[in-house]
PDB file of C-alpha atoms in Angstrom:
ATOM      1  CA  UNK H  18       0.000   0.000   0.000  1.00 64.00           C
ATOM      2  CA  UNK H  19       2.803   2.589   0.830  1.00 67.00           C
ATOM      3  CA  UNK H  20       3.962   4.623  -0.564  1.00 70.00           C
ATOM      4  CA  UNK H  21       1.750   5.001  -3.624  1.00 76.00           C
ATOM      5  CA  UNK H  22      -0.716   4.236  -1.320  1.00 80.00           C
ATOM      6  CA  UNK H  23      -3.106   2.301  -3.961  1.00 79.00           C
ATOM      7  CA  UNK H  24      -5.138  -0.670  -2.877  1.00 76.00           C
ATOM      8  CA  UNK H  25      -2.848  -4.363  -2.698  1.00 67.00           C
ATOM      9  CA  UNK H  26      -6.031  -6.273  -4.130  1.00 65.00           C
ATOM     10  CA  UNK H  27      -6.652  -4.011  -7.128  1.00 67.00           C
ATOM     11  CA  UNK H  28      -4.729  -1.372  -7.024  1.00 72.00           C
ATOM     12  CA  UNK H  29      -7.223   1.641  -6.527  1.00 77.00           C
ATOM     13  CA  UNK H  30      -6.091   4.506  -4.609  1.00 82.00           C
ATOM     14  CA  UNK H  31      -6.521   3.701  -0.735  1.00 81.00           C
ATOM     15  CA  UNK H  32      -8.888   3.784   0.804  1.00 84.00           C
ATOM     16  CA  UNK H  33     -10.912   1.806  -2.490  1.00 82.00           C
ATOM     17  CA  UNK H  34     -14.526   0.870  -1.771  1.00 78.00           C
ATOM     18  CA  UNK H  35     -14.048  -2.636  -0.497  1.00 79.00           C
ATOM     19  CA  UNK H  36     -11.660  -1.641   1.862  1.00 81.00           C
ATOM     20  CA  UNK H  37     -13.720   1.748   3.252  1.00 82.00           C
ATOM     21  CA  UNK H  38     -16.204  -1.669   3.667  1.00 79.00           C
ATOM     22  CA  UNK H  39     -14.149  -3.196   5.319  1.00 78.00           C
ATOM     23  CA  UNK H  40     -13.345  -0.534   7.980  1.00 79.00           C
ATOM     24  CA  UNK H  41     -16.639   0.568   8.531  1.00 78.00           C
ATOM     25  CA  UNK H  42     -17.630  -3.223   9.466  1.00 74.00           C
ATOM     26  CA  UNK H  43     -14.065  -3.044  12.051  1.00 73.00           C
ATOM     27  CA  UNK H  44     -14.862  -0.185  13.062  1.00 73.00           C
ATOM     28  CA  UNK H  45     -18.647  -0.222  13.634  1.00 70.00           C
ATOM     29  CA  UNK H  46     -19.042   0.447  17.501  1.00 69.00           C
ATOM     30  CA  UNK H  47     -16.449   3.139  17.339  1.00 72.00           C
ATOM     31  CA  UNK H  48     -16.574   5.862  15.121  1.00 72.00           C
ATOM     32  CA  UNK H  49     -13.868   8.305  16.681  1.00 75.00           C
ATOM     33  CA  UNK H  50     -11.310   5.624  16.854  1.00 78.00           C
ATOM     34  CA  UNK H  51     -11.921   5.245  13.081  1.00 81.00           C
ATOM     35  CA  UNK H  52     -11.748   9.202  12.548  1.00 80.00           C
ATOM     36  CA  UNK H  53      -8.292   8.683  14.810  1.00 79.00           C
ATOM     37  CA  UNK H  54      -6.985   5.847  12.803  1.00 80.00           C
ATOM     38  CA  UNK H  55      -7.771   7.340   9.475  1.00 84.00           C
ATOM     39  CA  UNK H  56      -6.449  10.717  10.108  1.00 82.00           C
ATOM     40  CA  UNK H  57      -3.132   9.221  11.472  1.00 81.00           C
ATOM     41  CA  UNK H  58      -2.876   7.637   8.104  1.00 83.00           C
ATOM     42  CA  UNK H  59      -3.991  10.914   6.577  1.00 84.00           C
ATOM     43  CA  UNK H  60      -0.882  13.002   8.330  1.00 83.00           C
ATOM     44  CA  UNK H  61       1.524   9.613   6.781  1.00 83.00           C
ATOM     45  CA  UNK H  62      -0.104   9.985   3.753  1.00 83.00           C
ATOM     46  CA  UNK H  63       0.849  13.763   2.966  1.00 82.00           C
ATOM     47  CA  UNK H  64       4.593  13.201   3.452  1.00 83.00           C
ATOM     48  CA  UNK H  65       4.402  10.604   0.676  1.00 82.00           C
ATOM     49  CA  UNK H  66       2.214  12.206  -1.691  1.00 83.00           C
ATOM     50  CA  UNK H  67       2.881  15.914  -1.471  1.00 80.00           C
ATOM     51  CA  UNK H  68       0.941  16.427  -4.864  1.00 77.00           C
ATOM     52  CA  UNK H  69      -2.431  15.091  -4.286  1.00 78.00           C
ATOM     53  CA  UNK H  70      -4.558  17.974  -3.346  1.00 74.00           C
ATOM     54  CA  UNK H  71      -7.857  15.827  -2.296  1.00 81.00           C
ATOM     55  CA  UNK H  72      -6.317  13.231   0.367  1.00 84.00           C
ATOM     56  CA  UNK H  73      -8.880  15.091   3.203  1.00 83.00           C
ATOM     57  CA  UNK H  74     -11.652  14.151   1.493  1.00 82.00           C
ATOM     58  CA  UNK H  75      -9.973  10.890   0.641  1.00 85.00           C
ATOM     59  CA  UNK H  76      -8.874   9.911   3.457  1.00 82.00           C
ATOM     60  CA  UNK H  77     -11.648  11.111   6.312  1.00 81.00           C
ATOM     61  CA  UNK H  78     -14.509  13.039   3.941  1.00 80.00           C
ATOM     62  CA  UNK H  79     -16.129   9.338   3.272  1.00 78.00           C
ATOM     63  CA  UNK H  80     -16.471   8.245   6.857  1.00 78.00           C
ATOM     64  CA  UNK H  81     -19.113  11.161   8.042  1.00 63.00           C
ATOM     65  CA  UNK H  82     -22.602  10.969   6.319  1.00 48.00           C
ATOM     66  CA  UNK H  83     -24.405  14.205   6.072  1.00 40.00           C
ATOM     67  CA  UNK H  84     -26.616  13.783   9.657  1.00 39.00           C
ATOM     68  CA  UNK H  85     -22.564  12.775  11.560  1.00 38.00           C
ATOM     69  CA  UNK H  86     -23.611   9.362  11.422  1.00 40.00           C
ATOM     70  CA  UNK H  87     -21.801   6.346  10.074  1.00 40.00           C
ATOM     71  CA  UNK H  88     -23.357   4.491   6.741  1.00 41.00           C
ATOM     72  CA  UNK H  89     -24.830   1.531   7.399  1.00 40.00           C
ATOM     73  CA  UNK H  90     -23.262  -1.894   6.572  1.00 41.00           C
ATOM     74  CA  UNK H  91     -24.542  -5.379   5.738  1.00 41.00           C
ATOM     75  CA  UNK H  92     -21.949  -7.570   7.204  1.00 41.00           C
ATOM     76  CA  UNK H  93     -22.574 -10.860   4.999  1.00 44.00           C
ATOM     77  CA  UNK H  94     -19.286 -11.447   2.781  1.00 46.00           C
ATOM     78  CA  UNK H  95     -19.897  -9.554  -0.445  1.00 44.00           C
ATOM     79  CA  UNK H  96     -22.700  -7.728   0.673  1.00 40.00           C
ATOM     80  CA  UNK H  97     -23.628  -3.883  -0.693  1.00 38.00           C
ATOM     81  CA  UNK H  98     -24.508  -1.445   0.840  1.00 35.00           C
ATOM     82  CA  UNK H  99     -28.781  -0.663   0.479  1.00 36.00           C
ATOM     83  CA  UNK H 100     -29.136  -1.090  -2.953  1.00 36.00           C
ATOM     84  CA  UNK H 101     -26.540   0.909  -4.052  1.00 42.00           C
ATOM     85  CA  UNK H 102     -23.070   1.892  -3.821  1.00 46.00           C
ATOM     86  CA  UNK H 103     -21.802   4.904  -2.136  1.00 47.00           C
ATOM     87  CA  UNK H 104     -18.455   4.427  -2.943  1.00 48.00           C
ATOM     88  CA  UNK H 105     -18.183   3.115  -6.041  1.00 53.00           C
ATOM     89  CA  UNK H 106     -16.269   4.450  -8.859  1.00 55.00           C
ATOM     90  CA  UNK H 107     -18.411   5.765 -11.988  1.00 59.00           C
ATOM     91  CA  UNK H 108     -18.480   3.487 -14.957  1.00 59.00           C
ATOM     92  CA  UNK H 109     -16.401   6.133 -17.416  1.00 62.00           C
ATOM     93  CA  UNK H 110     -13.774   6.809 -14.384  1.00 64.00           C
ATOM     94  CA  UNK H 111     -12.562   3.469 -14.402  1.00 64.00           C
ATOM     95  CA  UNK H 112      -9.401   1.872 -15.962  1.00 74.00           C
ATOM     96  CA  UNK H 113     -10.532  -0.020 -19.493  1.00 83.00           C
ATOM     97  CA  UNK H 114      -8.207  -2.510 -18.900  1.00 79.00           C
ATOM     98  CA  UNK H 115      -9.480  -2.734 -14.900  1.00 75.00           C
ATOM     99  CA  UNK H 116     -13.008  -3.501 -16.511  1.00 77.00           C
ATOM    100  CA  UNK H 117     -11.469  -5.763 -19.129  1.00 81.00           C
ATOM    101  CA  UNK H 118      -9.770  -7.590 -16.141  1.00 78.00           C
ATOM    102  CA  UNK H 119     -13.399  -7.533 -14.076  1.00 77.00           C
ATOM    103  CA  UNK H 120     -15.395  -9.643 -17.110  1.00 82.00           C
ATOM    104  CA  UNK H 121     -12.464 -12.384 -17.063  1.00 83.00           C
ATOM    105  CA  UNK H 122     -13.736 -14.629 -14.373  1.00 88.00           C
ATOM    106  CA  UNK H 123     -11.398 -15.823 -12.323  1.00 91.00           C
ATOM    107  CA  UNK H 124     -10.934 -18.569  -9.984  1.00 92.00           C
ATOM    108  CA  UNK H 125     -10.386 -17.868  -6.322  1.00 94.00           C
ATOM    109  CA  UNK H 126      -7.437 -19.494  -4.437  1.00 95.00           C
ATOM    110  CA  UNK H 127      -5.727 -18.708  -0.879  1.00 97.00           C
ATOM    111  CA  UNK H 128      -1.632 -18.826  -1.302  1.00 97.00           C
ATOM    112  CA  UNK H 129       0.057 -19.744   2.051  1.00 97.00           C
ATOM    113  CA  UNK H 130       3.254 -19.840   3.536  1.00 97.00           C
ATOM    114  CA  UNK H 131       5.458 -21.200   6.331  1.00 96.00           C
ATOM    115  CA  UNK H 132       5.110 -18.235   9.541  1.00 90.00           C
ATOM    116  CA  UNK H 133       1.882 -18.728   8.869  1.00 94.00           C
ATOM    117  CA  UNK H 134       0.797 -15.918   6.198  1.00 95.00           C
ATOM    118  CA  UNK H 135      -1.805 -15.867   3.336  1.00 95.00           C
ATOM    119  CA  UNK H 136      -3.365 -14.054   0.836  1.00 94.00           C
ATOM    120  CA  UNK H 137      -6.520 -14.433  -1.487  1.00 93.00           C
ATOM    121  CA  UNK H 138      -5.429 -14.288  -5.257  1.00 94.00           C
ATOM    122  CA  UNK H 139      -7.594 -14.396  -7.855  1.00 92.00           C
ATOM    123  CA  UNK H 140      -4.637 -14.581 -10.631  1.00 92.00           C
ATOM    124  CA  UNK H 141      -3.687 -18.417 -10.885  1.00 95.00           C
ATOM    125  CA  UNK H 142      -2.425 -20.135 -13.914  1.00 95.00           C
ATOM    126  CA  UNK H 143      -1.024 -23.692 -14.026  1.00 95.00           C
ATOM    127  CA  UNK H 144       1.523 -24.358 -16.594  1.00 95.00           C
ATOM    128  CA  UNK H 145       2.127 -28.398 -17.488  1.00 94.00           C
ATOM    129  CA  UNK H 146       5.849 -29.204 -18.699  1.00 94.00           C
ATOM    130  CA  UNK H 147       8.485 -31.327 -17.245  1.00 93.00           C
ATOM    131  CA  UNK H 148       8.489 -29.811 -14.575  1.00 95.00           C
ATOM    132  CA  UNK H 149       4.688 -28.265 -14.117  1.00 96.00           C
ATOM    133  CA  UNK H 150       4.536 -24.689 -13.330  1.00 97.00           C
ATOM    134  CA  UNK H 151       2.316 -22.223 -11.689  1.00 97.00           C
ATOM    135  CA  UNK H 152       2.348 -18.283 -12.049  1.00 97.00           C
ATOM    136  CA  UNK H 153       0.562 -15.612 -10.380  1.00 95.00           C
ATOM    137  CA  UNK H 154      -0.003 -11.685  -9.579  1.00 93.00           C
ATOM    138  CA  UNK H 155       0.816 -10.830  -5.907  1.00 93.00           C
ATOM    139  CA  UNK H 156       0.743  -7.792  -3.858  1.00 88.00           C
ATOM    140  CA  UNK H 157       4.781  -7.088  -3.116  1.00 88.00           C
ATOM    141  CA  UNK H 158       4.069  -5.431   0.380  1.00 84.00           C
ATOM    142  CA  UNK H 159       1.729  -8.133   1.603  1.00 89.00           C
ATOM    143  CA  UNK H 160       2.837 -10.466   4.119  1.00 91.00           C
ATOM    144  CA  UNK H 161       2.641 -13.394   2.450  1.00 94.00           C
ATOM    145  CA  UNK H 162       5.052 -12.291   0.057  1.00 94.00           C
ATOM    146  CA  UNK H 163       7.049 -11.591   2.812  1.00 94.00           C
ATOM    147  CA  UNK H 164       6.840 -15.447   4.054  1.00 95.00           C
ATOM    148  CA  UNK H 165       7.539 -16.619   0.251  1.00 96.00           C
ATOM    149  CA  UNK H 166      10.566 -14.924   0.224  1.00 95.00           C
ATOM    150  CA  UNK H 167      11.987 -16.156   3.172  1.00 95.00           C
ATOM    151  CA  UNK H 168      11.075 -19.836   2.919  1.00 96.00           C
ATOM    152  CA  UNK H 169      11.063 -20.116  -0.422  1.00 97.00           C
ATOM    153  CA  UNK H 170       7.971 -22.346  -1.035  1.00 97.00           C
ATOM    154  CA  UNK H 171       4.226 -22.045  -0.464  1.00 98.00           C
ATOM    155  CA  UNK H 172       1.093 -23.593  -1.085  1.00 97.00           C
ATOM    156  CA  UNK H 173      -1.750 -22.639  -3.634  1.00 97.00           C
ATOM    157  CA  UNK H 174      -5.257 -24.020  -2.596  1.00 96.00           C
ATOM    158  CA  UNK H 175      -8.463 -23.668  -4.255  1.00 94.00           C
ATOM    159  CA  UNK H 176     -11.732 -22.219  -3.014  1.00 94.00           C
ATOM    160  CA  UNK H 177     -15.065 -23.295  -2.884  1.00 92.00           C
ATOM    161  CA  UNK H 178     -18.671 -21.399  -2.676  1.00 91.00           C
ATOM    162  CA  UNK H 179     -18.318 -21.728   1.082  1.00 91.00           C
ATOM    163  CA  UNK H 180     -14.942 -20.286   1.277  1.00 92.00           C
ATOM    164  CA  UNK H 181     -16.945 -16.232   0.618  1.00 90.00           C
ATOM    165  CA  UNK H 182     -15.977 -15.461   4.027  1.00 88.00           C
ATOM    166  CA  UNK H 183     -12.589 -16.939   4.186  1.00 92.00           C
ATOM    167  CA  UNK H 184     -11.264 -15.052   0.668  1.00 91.00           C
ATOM    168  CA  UNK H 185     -12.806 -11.831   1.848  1.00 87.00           C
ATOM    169  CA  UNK H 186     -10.401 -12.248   5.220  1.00 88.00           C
ATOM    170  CA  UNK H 187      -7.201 -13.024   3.479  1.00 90.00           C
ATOM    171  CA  UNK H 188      -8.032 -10.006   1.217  1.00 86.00           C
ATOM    172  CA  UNK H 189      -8.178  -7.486   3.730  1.00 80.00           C
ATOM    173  CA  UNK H 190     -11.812  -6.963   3.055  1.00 74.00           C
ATOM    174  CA  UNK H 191     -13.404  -8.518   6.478  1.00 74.00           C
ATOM    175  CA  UNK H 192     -12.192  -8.115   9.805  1.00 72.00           C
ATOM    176  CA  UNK H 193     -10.301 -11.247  11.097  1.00 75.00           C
ATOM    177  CA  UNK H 194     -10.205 -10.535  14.999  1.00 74.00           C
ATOM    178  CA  UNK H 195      -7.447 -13.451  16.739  1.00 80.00           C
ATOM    179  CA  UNK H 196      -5.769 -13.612  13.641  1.00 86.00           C
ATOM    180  CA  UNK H 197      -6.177 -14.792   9.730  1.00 90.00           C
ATOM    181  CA  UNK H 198      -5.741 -18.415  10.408  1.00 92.00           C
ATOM    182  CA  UNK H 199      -7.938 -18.178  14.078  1.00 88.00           C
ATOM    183  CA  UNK H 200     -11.414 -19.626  11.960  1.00 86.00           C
ATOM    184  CA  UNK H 201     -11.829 -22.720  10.331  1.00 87.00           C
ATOM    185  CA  UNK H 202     -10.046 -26.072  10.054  1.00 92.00           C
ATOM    186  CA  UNK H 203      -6.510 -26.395   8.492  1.00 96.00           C
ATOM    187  CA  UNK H 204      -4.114 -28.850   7.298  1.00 95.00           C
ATOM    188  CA  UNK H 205      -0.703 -28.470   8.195  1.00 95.00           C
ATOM    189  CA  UNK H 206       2.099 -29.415   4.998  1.00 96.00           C
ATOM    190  CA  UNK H 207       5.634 -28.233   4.581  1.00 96.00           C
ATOM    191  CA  UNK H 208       4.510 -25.674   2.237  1.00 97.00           C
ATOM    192  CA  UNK H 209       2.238 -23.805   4.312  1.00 96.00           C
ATOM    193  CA  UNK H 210      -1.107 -24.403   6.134  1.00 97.00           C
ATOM    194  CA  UNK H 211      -3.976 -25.027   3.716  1.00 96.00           C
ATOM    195  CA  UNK H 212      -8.076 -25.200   4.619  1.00 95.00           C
ATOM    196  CA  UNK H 213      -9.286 -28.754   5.195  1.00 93.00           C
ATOM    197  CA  UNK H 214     -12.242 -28.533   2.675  1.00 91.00           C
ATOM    198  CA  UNK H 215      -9.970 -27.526   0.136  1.00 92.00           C
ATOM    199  CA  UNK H 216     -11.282 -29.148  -2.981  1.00 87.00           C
ATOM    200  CA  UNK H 217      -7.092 -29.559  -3.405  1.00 91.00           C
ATOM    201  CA  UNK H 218      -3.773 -27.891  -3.297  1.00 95.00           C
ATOM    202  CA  UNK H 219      -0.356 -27.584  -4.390  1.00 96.00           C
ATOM    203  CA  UNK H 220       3.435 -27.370  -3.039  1.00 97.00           C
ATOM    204  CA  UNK H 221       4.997 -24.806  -5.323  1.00 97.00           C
ATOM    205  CA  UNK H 222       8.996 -24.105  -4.770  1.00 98.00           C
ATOM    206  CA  UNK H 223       9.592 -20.310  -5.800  1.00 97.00           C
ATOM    207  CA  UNK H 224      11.375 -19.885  -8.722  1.00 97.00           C
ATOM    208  CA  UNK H 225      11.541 -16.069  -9.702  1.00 96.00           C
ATOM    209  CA  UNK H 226       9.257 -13.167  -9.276  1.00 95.00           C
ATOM    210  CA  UNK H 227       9.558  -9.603 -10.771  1.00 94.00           C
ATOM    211  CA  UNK H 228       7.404  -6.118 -11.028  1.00 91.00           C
ATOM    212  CA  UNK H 229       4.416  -6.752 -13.251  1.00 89.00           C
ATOM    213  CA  UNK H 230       2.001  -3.656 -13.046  1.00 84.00           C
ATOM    214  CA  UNK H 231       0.853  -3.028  -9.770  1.00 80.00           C
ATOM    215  CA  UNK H 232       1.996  -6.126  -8.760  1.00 87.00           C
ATOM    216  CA  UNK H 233       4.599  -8.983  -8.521  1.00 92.00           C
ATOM    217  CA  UNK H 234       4.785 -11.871 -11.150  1.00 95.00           C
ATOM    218  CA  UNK H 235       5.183 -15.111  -9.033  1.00 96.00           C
ATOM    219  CA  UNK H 236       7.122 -17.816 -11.064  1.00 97.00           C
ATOM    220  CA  UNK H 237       7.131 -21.768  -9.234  1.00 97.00           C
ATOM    221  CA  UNK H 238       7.721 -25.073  -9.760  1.00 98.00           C
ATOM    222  CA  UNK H 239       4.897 -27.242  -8.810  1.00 97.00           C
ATOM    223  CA  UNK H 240       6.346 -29.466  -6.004  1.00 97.00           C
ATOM    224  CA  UNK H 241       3.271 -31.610  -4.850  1.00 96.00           C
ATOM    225  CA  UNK H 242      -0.276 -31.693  -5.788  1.00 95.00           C
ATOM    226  CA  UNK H 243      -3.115 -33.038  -3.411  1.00 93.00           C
ATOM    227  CA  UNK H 244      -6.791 -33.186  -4.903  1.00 91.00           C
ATOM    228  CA  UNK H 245      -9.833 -33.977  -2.834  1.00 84.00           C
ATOM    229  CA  UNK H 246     -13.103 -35.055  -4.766  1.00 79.00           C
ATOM    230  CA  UNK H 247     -14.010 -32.687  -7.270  1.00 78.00           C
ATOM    231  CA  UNK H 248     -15.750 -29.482  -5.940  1.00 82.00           C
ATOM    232  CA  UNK H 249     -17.030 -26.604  -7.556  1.00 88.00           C
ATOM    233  CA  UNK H 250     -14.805 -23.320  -7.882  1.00 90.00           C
ATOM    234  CA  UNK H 251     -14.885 -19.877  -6.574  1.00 91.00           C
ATOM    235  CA  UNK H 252     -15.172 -17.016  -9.327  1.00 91.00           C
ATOM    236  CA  UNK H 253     -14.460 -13.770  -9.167  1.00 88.00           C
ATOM    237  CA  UNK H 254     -16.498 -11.717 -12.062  1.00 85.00           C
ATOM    238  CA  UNK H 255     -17.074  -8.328 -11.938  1.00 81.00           C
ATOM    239  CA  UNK H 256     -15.993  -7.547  -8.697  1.00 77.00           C
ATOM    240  CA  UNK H 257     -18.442 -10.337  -6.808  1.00 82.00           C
ATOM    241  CA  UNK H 258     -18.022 -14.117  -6.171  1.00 85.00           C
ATOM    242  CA  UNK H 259     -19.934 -16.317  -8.825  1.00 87.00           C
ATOM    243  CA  UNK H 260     -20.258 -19.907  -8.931  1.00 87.00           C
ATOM    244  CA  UNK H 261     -20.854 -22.205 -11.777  1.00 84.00           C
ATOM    245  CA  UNK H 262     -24.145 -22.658 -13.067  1.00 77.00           C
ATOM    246  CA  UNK H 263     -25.483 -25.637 -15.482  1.00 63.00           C
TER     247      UNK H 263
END
């Protein structure tokens, strides 16, 4: 996030909409300490952008409504706010290649690493070849890249329908009080700690990774593969989790 301060997920300036979601839920029962933790970031934020002219209303001007009190939320994973957005960005604002990238669904997966760390990436692609491969778009400052680094190896698990909640924790976009891996059942393997209703992972060793727009191209060899019976996939389309449909 610093010091461009842009969003790690999808790399909208911060604070983006899901993440202004995501504080409000946090934050719920307290507005002031909100107002206090947003205008300490505010004060960071002006020593590392000394150009931008609108990081007041950026930064605090969202989290007051008109009447001083706080929007309301729906706290269900992926819910919106009444029916429509507040935050959202208008339709000819937006990047054409971000909505180009929002109408190529996606499957969800949760990368984990030895420490523990994690992170929800919707950017998987598995390469067969002697060895088999597997590449992918991570944030550079998140933690899990942090872990990857260090240990060298990490584990790629898909996501199911009833994984909503758990992809919107590891994305920063629901509060995870105790701790990302606190909720929910997990398998222990030497590449990091996977979810035991995984419908399968993999052991990747890393290989490379280097600067690839907003984020980091991960290279790996594919190490170990574990599938469980065959379960339907997460999607990501258009900014919401889909499942298949016959």
């Amino acid at each position: 996030m610093r010091p461009a301060w842009r969003c790690r997920a999808c790399g909208a300036p911060w604070p983006c909409q899901p993440a202004r979601l995501a504080l409000l839920a946090e934050y719920r029962h307290d507005r002031v300490e909100l107002l206090v933790y947003l205008g300490g970031l505010l004060a960071e934020a002006h020593t590392q952008l000394p150009g931008a002219t609108d990081l007041h209303a950026r930064f605090l001007g969202w989290a007051r409504a008109g009447d001083g009190t706080m929007f309301h939320v729906n706290h269900e994973p992926g819910a919106e706010i009444h029916h429509t957005d507040p935050f959202a960005v208008p339709a000819g604002q937006r990047s054409p290649a971000r909505r180009l990238r929002g109408r190529l669904a996606a499957p969800v997966t949760l990368w984990t690493a030895p420490g523990p760390a994690g992170l929800t990436v919707s950017s998987t692609l598995v390469a067969e070849g002697e060895p088999d491969r597997l590449l992918g778009l991570v944030d550079p400052e998140s933690d899990l890249w942090a872990a990857v680094e260090e240990a060298g190896r990490f584990a790629v698990a898909q996501l199911g329908p009833a994984h909503r909640q758990l992809a919107d924790r590891f994305a920063g976009l629901f509060p995870s009080p105790g701790g990302l891996f606190a909720i929910g059942s997990w398998t222990d393997t030497p590449y990091g700690p996977v979810p035991s209703d995984a419908g399968g992972w993999a052991g990747c060793r890393l290989d490379a990774a280097r600067e690839y727009g907003w984020g980091l191209l991960v290279e790996a060899t594919v190490e170990a593969v574990e599938l469980a019976e065959e379960t339907a996939p997460l999607l990501h389309y258009r900014g919401r989790y889909r499942e298949l449909t016959n």
